[in-house]
């Protein structure tokens, strides 16, 4: 089992925790940082399990405050597709460097309120669109499910993509493992690639708005 996506975070956490402590040598017989990392990895469930995804998602949310951190969650070859709508039809844009992305309104991606990002992620049935409710969903909050609603919806078929682009999107859509709906902002689609989680699609459209 691979845990590539957790290693950088663990290195950072253990480095911070030991920053003010004197260095330990091999003869001390004490538990080293490397030993602590091994113990932490041994106790972790497989990456596909909900509990570990929730842990990853908390890091992902924190990364949304800084483009250099968020960049680590984008697959270097696939990129991430940002979905917007400037009118009735959806538009898709492939982004490999998040710092270069601007919305259809010319704004950077990192404009979401921190309060709207942080919420308890619930592994339960996803909310349905409800145009009569405050958040335009049947329930409010952050929800995740191990399913592929994006593949079923086939949004890309309405985006006037080139044949090559549509082929790439179709392949990426088939690899989605989990969806997250935050009713205060976006829908996020994640793929588990070689043991690491990556963000593949972000649907920035608001429901019930043409």
PDB file of C-alpha atoms in Angstrom, residues 22-204:
ATOM      1  CA  UNK A  22      17.980  19.030  20.736  1.00  0.00           C
ATOM      2  CA  UNK A  23      19.093  16.556  18.084  1.00  0.00           C
ATOM      3  CA  UNK A  24      19.142  12.923  19.181  1.00  0.00           C
ATOM      4  CA  UNK A  25      21.853  10.510  18.152  1.00  0.00           C
ATOM      5  CA  UNK A  26      21.551   6.839  17.363  1.00  0.00           C
ATOM      6  CA  UNK A  27      23.210   5.890  20.713  1.00  0.00           C
ATOM      7  CA  UNK A  28      20.533   7.571  22.827  1.00  0.00           C
ATOM      8  CA  UNK A  29      18.132   4.702  22.242  1.00  0.00           C
ATOM      9  CA  UNK A  30      15.260   7.174  22.081  1.00  0.00           C
ATOM     10  CA  UNK A  31      12.383   7.157  19.598  1.00  0.00           C
ATOM     11  CA  UNK A  32      13.486   9.110  16.515  1.00  0.00           C
ATOM     12  CA  UNK A  33      11.399  11.182  14.095  1.00  0.00           C
ATOM     13  CA  UNK A  34      11.776   8.424  11.508  1.00  0.00           C
ATOM     14  CA  UNK A  35      10.405   5.872  13.989  1.00  0.00           C
ATOM     15  CA  UNK A  36       7.471   8.169  14.765  1.00  0.00           C
ATOM     16  CA  UNK A  37       6.667   8.477  11.062  1.00  0.00           C
ATOM     17  CA  UNK A  38       6.719   4.698  10.655  1.00  0.00           C
ATOM     18  CA  UNK A  39       4.352   4.308  13.598  1.00  0.00           C
ATOM     19  CA  UNK A  40       1.994   6.954  12.205  1.00  0.00           C
ATOM     20  CA  UNK A  41       1.903   5.327   8.772  1.00  0.00           C
ATOM     21  CA  UNK A  42       1.368   1.866  10.259  1.00  0.00           C
ATOM     22  CA  UNK A  43      -1.695   3.091  12.149  1.00  0.00           C
ATOM     23  CA  UNK A  44      -3.289   4.742   9.122  1.00  0.00           C
ATOM     24  CA  UNK A  45      -6.120   3.052   7.220  1.00  0.00           C
ATOM     25  CA  UNK A  46      -5.795   2.527   3.433  1.00  0.00           C
ATOM     26  CA  UNK A  47      -6.048   5.761   1.367  1.00  0.00           C
ATOM     27  CA  UNK A  48      -9.438   4.753  -0.050  1.00  0.00           C
ATOM     28  CA  UNK A  49     -11.083   4.649   3.389  1.00  0.00           C
ATOM     29  CA  UNK A  50     -13.281   7.568   4.426  1.00  0.00           C
ATOM     30  CA  UNK A  51     -11.314   8.423   7.578  1.00  0.00           C
ATOM     31  CA  UNK A  52      -8.043   8.912   5.733  1.00  0.00           C
ATOM     32  CA  UNK A  53      -9.781  10.867   2.977  1.00  0.00           C
ATOM     33  CA  UNK A  54     -11.224  13.195   5.616  1.00  0.00           C
ATOM     34  CA  UNK A  55      -7.695  13.745   6.946  1.00  0.00           C
ATOM     35  CA  UNK A  56      -6.450  14.470   3.430  1.00  0.00           C
ATOM     36  CA  UNK A  57      -9.377  16.812   2.754  1.00  0.00           C
ATOM     37  CA  UNK A  58      -8.556  18.873   5.843  1.00  0.00           C
ATOM     38  CA  UNK A  59      -5.061  19.428   4.379  1.00  0.00           C
ATOM     39  CA  UNK A  60      -6.608  20.236   1.005  1.00  0.00           C
ATOM     40  CA  UNK A  61      -8.839  22.914   2.552  1.00  0.00           C
ATOM     41  CA  UNK A  62      -5.880  24.506   4.327  1.00  0.00           C
ATOM     42  CA  UNK A  63      -4.000  24.436   1.027  1.00  0.00           C
ATOM     43  CA  UNK A  64      -6.740  26.485  -0.605  1.00  0.00           C
ATOM     44  CA  UNK A  65      -5.373  29.516   1.237  1.00  0.00           C
ATOM     45  CA  UNK A  66      -2.035  29.420  -0.608  1.00  0.00           C
ATOM     46  CA  UNK A  67      -1.389  28.660  -4.270  1.00  0.00           C
ATOM     47  CA  UNK A  68       2.020  27.027  -3.635  1.00  0.00           C
ATOM     48  CA  UNK A  69       0.446  24.507  -1.238  1.00  0.00           C
ATOM     49  CA  UNK A  70      -2.674  23.965  -3.326  1.00  0.00           C
ATOM     50  CA  UNK A  71      -0.454  23.228  -6.324  1.00  0.00           C
ATOM     51  CA  UNK A  72       0.691  19.997  -4.644  1.00  0.00           C
ATOM     52  CA  UNK A  73      -2.845  18.613  -4.928  1.00  0.00           C
ATOM     53  CA  UNK A  74      -2.891  19.040  -8.726  1.00  0.00           C
ATOM     54  CA  UNK A  75      -1.641  16.097 -10.774  1.00  0.00           C
ATOM     55  CA  UNK A  76       1.416  17.324 -12.740  1.00  0.00           C
ATOM     56  CA  UNK A  77       0.289  15.699 -16.006  1.00  0.00           C
ATOM     57  CA  UNK A  78      -3.510  15.798 -15.796  1.00  0.00           C
ATOM     58  CA  UNK A  79      -3.962  19.216 -14.222  1.00  0.00           C
ATOM     59  CA  UNK A  80      -7.356  20.177 -12.800  1.00  0.00           C
ATOM     60  CA  UNK A  81     -10.408  21.222 -14.795  1.00  0.00           C
ATOM     61  CA  UNK A  82     -12.220  24.309 -13.523  1.00  0.00           C
ATOM     62  CA  UNK A  83     -15.886  24.444 -14.518  1.00  0.00           C
ATOM     63  CA  UNK A  84     -17.690  27.761 -14.711  1.00  0.00           C
ATOM     64  CA  UNK A  85     -20.646  29.167 -16.554  1.00  0.00           C
ATOM     65  CA  UNK A  86     -20.843  32.498 -18.319  1.00  0.00           C
ATOM     66  CA  UNK A  87     -24.476  32.169 -19.270  1.00  0.00           C
ATOM     67  CA  UNK A  88     -26.458  28.981 -19.772  1.00  0.00           C
ATOM     68  CA  UNK A  89     -23.664  26.711 -21.024  1.00  0.00           C
ATOM     69  CA  UNK A  90     -20.810  25.376 -18.865  1.00  0.00           C
ATOM     70  CA  UNK A  91     -17.181  26.148 -19.671  1.00  0.00           C
ATOM     71  CA  UNK A  92     -14.171  24.015 -18.756  1.00  0.00           C
ATOM     72  CA  UNK A  93     -10.558  25.116 -18.459  1.00  0.00           C
ATOM     73  CA  UNK A  94      -7.604  22.847 -17.757  1.00  0.00           C
ATOM     74  CA  UNK A  95      -5.232  24.357 -15.189  1.00  0.00           C
ATOM     75  CA  UNK A  96      -1.749  23.047 -14.426  1.00  0.00           C
ATOM     76  CA  UNK A  97      -0.570  26.095 -12.440  1.00  0.00           C
ATOM     77  CA  UNK A  98      -3.234  27.469 -10.098  1.00  0.00           C
ATOM     78  CA  UNK A  99      -1.430  30.804  -9.769  1.00  0.00           C
ATOM     79  CA  UNK A 100      -2.164  31.478 -13.462  1.00  0.00           C
ATOM     80  CA  UNK A 101      -5.901  30.830 -13.161  1.00  0.00           C
ATOM     81  CA  UNK A 102      -8.495  33.594 -13.086  1.00  0.00           C
ATOM     82  CA  UNK A 103     -12.259  33.161 -13.065  1.00  0.00           C
ATOM     83  CA  UNK A 104     -14.594  34.312 -15.831  1.00  0.00           C
ATOM     84  CA  UNK A 105     -14.927  37.536 -13.812  1.00  0.00           C
ATOM     85  CA  UNK A 106     -11.142  38.021 -13.791  1.00  0.00           C
ATOM     86  CA  UNK A 107     -10.698  37.081 -10.122  1.00  0.00           C
ATOM     87  CA  UNK A 108      -8.092  34.674  -8.682  1.00  0.00           C
ATOM     88  CA  UNK A 109      -9.242  31.306  -7.375  1.00  0.00           C
ATOM     89  CA  UNK A 110      -8.352  32.035  -3.746  1.00  0.00           C
ATOM     90  CA  UNK A 111     -11.223  34.376  -2.934  1.00  0.00           C
ATOM     91  CA  UNK A 112     -13.378  31.962  -0.920  1.00  0.00           C
ATOM     92  CA  UNK A 113     -14.093  32.944   2.671  1.00  0.00           C
ATOM     93  CA  UNK A 114     -12.173  30.827   5.203  1.00  0.00           C
ATOM     94  CA  UNK A 115     -15.395  30.399   7.192  1.00  0.00           C
ATOM     95  CA  UNK A 116     -17.078  28.921   4.119  1.00  0.00           C
ATOM     96  CA  UNK A 117     -14.226  26.455   3.582  1.00  0.00           C
ATOM     97  CA  UNK A 118     -13.925  24.980   7.068  1.00  0.00           C
ATOM     98  CA  UNK A 119     -16.720  22.581   7.953  1.00  0.00           C
ATOM     99  CA  UNK A 120     -17.268  19.058   9.225  1.00  0.00           C
ATOM    100  CA  UNK A 121     -17.023  16.613   6.316  1.00  0.00           C
ATOM    101  CA  UNK A 122     -19.808  14.031   6.504  1.00  0.00           C
ATOM    102  CA  UNK A 123     -19.564  10.719   4.677  1.00  0.00           C
ATOM    103  CA  UNK A 124     -23.226  10.328   3.786  1.00  0.00           C
ATOM    104  CA  UNK A 125     -25.710  10.696   0.940  1.00  0.00           C
ATOM    105  CA  UNK A 126     -24.962  13.765  -1.152  1.00  0.00           C
ATOM    106  CA  UNK A 127     -27.453  16.653  -1.100  1.00  0.00           C
ATOM    107  CA  UNK A 128     -29.775  17.195  -4.041  1.00  0.00           C
ATOM    108  CA  UNK A 129     -30.204  20.523  -5.807  1.00  0.00           C
ATOM    109  CA  UNK A 130     -33.177  22.401  -4.351  1.00  0.00           C
ATOM    110  CA  UNK A 131     -33.743  25.827  -5.895  1.00  0.00           C
ATOM    111  CA  UNK A 132     -36.180  26.818  -3.129  1.00  0.00           C
ATOM    112  CA  UNK A 133     -33.658  26.412  -0.286  1.00  0.00           C
ATOM    113  CA  UNK A 134     -31.181  29.000   1.001  1.00  0.00           C
ATOM    114  CA  UNK A 135     -28.043  27.214  -0.251  1.00  0.00           C
ATOM    115  CA  UNK A 136     -29.845  25.701  -3.278  1.00  0.00           C
ATOM    116  CA  UNK A 137     -29.414  22.211  -1.816  1.00  0.00           C
ATOM    117  CA  UNK A 138     -31.662  19.824   0.110  1.00  0.00           C
ATOM    118  CA  UNK A 139     -29.303  20.063   3.116  1.00  0.00           C
ATOM    119  CA  UNK A 140     -26.458  22.351   4.130  1.00  0.00           C
ATOM    120  CA  UNK A 141     -22.845  21.546   4.987  1.00  0.00           C
ATOM    121  CA  UNK A 142     -19.962  19.511   3.548  1.00  0.00           C
ATOM    122  CA  UNK A 143     -20.671  16.022   2.275  1.00  0.00           C
ATOM    123  CA  UNK A 144     -18.605  13.311   0.615  1.00  0.00           C
ATOM    124  CA  UNK A 145     -19.358  10.007  -1.016  1.00  0.00           C
ATOM    125  CA  UNK A 146     -17.259   7.367  -2.753  1.00  0.00           C
ATOM    126  CA  UNK A 147     -19.108   7.624  -6.039  1.00  0.00           C
ATOM    127  CA  UNK A 148     -18.711   9.240  -9.442  1.00  0.00           C
ATOM    128  CA  UNK A 149     -21.588  11.614 -10.080  1.00  0.00           C
ATOM    129  CA  UNK A 150     -19.480  13.631 -12.527  1.00  0.00           C
ATOM    130  CA  UNK A 151     -19.119  10.683 -14.891  1.00  0.00           C
ATOM    131  CA  UNK A 152     -22.883  10.160 -14.796  1.00  0.00           C
ATOM    132  CA  UNK A 153     -23.701  13.833 -15.477  1.00  0.00           C
ATOM    133  CA  UNK A 154     -21.300  14.125 -18.465  1.00  0.00           C
ATOM    134  CA  UNK A 155     -21.072  17.911 -18.099  1.00  0.00           C
ATOM    135  CA  UNK A 156     -18.153  18.057 -20.549  1.00  0.00           C
ATOM    136  CA  UNK A 157     -20.455  17.107 -23.438  1.00  0.00           C
ATOM    137  CA  UNK A 158     -21.934  20.627 -23.299  1.00  0.00           C
ATOM    138  CA  UNK A 159     -18.598  22.490 -23.196  1.00  0.00           C
ATOM    139  CA  UNK A 160     -17.710  22.428 -26.918  1.00  0.00           C
ATOM    140  CA  UNK A 161     -14.359  20.741 -26.308  1.00  0.00           C
ATOM    141  CA  UNK A 162     -12.036  19.631 -29.083  1.00  0.00           C
ATOM    142  CA  UNK A 163     -12.034  15.861 -29.769  1.00  0.00           C
ATOM    143  CA  UNK A 164      -8.623  15.485 -28.074  1.00  0.00           C
ATOM    144  CA  UNK A 165      -9.709  17.512 -25.037  1.00  0.00           C
ATOM    145  CA  UNK A 166     -12.950  15.556 -24.733  1.00  0.00           C
ATOM    146  CA  UNK A 167     -11.000  12.300 -24.836  1.00  0.00           C
ATOM    147  CA  UNK A 168      -8.747  13.508 -22.001  1.00  0.00           C
ATOM    148  CA  UNK A 169     -11.697  14.705 -19.908  1.00  0.00           C
ATOM    149  CA  UNK A 170     -13.591  11.450 -20.442  1.00  0.00           C
ATOM    150  CA  UNK A 171     -10.579   9.466 -19.224  1.00  0.00           C
ATOM    151  CA  UNK A 172     -10.085  11.713 -16.175  1.00  0.00           C
ATOM    152  CA  UNK A 173     -13.794  11.590 -15.357  1.00  0.00           C
ATOM    153  CA  UNK A 174     -13.707   7.788 -15.340  1.00  0.00           C
ATOM    154  CA  UNK A 175     -10.964   7.904 -12.682  1.00  0.00           C
ATOM    155  CA  UNK A 176     -12.887   9.959 -10.117  1.00  0.00           C
ATOM    156  CA  UNK A 177     -13.083   8.172  -6.763  1.00  0.00           C
ATOM    157  CA  UNK A 178     -14.765  10.675  -4.435  1.00  0.00           C
ATOM    158  CA  UNK A 179     -16.947  13.742  -4.672  1.00  0.00           C
ATOM    159  CA  UNK A 180     -17.241  16.498  -2.066  1.00  0.00           C
ATOM    160  CA  UNK A 181     -20.079  19.016  -2.063  1.00  0.00           C
ATOM    161  CA  UNK A 182     -19.652  22.116   0.075  1.00  0.00           C
ATOM    162  CA  UNK A 183     -23.046  23.790  -0.194  1.00  0.00           C
ATOM    163  CA  UNK A 184     -21.486  27.209   0.534  1.00  0.00           C
ATOM    164  CA  UNK A 185     -19.164  27.122  -2.465  1.00  0.00           C
ATOM    165  CA  UNK A 186     -18.172  24.359  -4.886  1.00  0.00           C
ATOM    166  CA  UNK A 187     -18.322  20.713  -5.885  1.00  0.00           C
ATOM    167  CA  UNK A 188     -14.963  18.942  -5.812  1.00  0.00           C
ATOM    168  CA  UNK A 189     -14.051  15.715  -7.600  1.00  0.00           C
ATOM    169  CA  UNK A 190     -11.021  13.725  -6.436  1.00  0.00           C
ATOM    170  CA  UNK A 191      -9.063  10.859  -7.989  1.00  0.00           C
ATOM    171  CA  UNK A 192      -6.864   8.321  -6.219  1.00  0.00           C
ATOM    172  CA  UNK A 193      -3.870   7.881  -8.545  1.00  0.00           C
ATOM    173  CA  UNK A 194      -1.093   5.452  -7.569  1.00  0.00           C
ATOM    174  CA  UNK A 195      -1.972   5.769  -3.889  1.00  0.00           C
ATOM    175  CA  UNK A 196      -2.163   9.586  -3.885  1.00  0.00           C
ATOM    176  CA  UNK A 197      -5.219  11.852  -3.868  1.00  0.00           C
ATOM    177  CA  UNK A 198      -5.495  14.605  -6.489  1.00  0.00           C
ATOM    178  CA  UNK A 199      -8.179  17.157  -7.304  1.00  0.00           C
ATOM    179  CA  UNK A 200      -9.392  16.473 -10.871  1.00  0.00           C
ATOM    180  CA  UNK A 201     -12.417  18.747 -11.326  1.00  0.00           C
ATOM    181  CA  UNK A 202     -13.837  21.737  -9.458  1.00  0.00           C
ATOM    182  CA  UNK A 203     -17.360  22.775 -10.417  1.00  0.00           C
ATOM    183  CA  UNK A 204     -17.593  26.445  -9.467  1.00  0.00           C
TER     184      UNK A 204
END
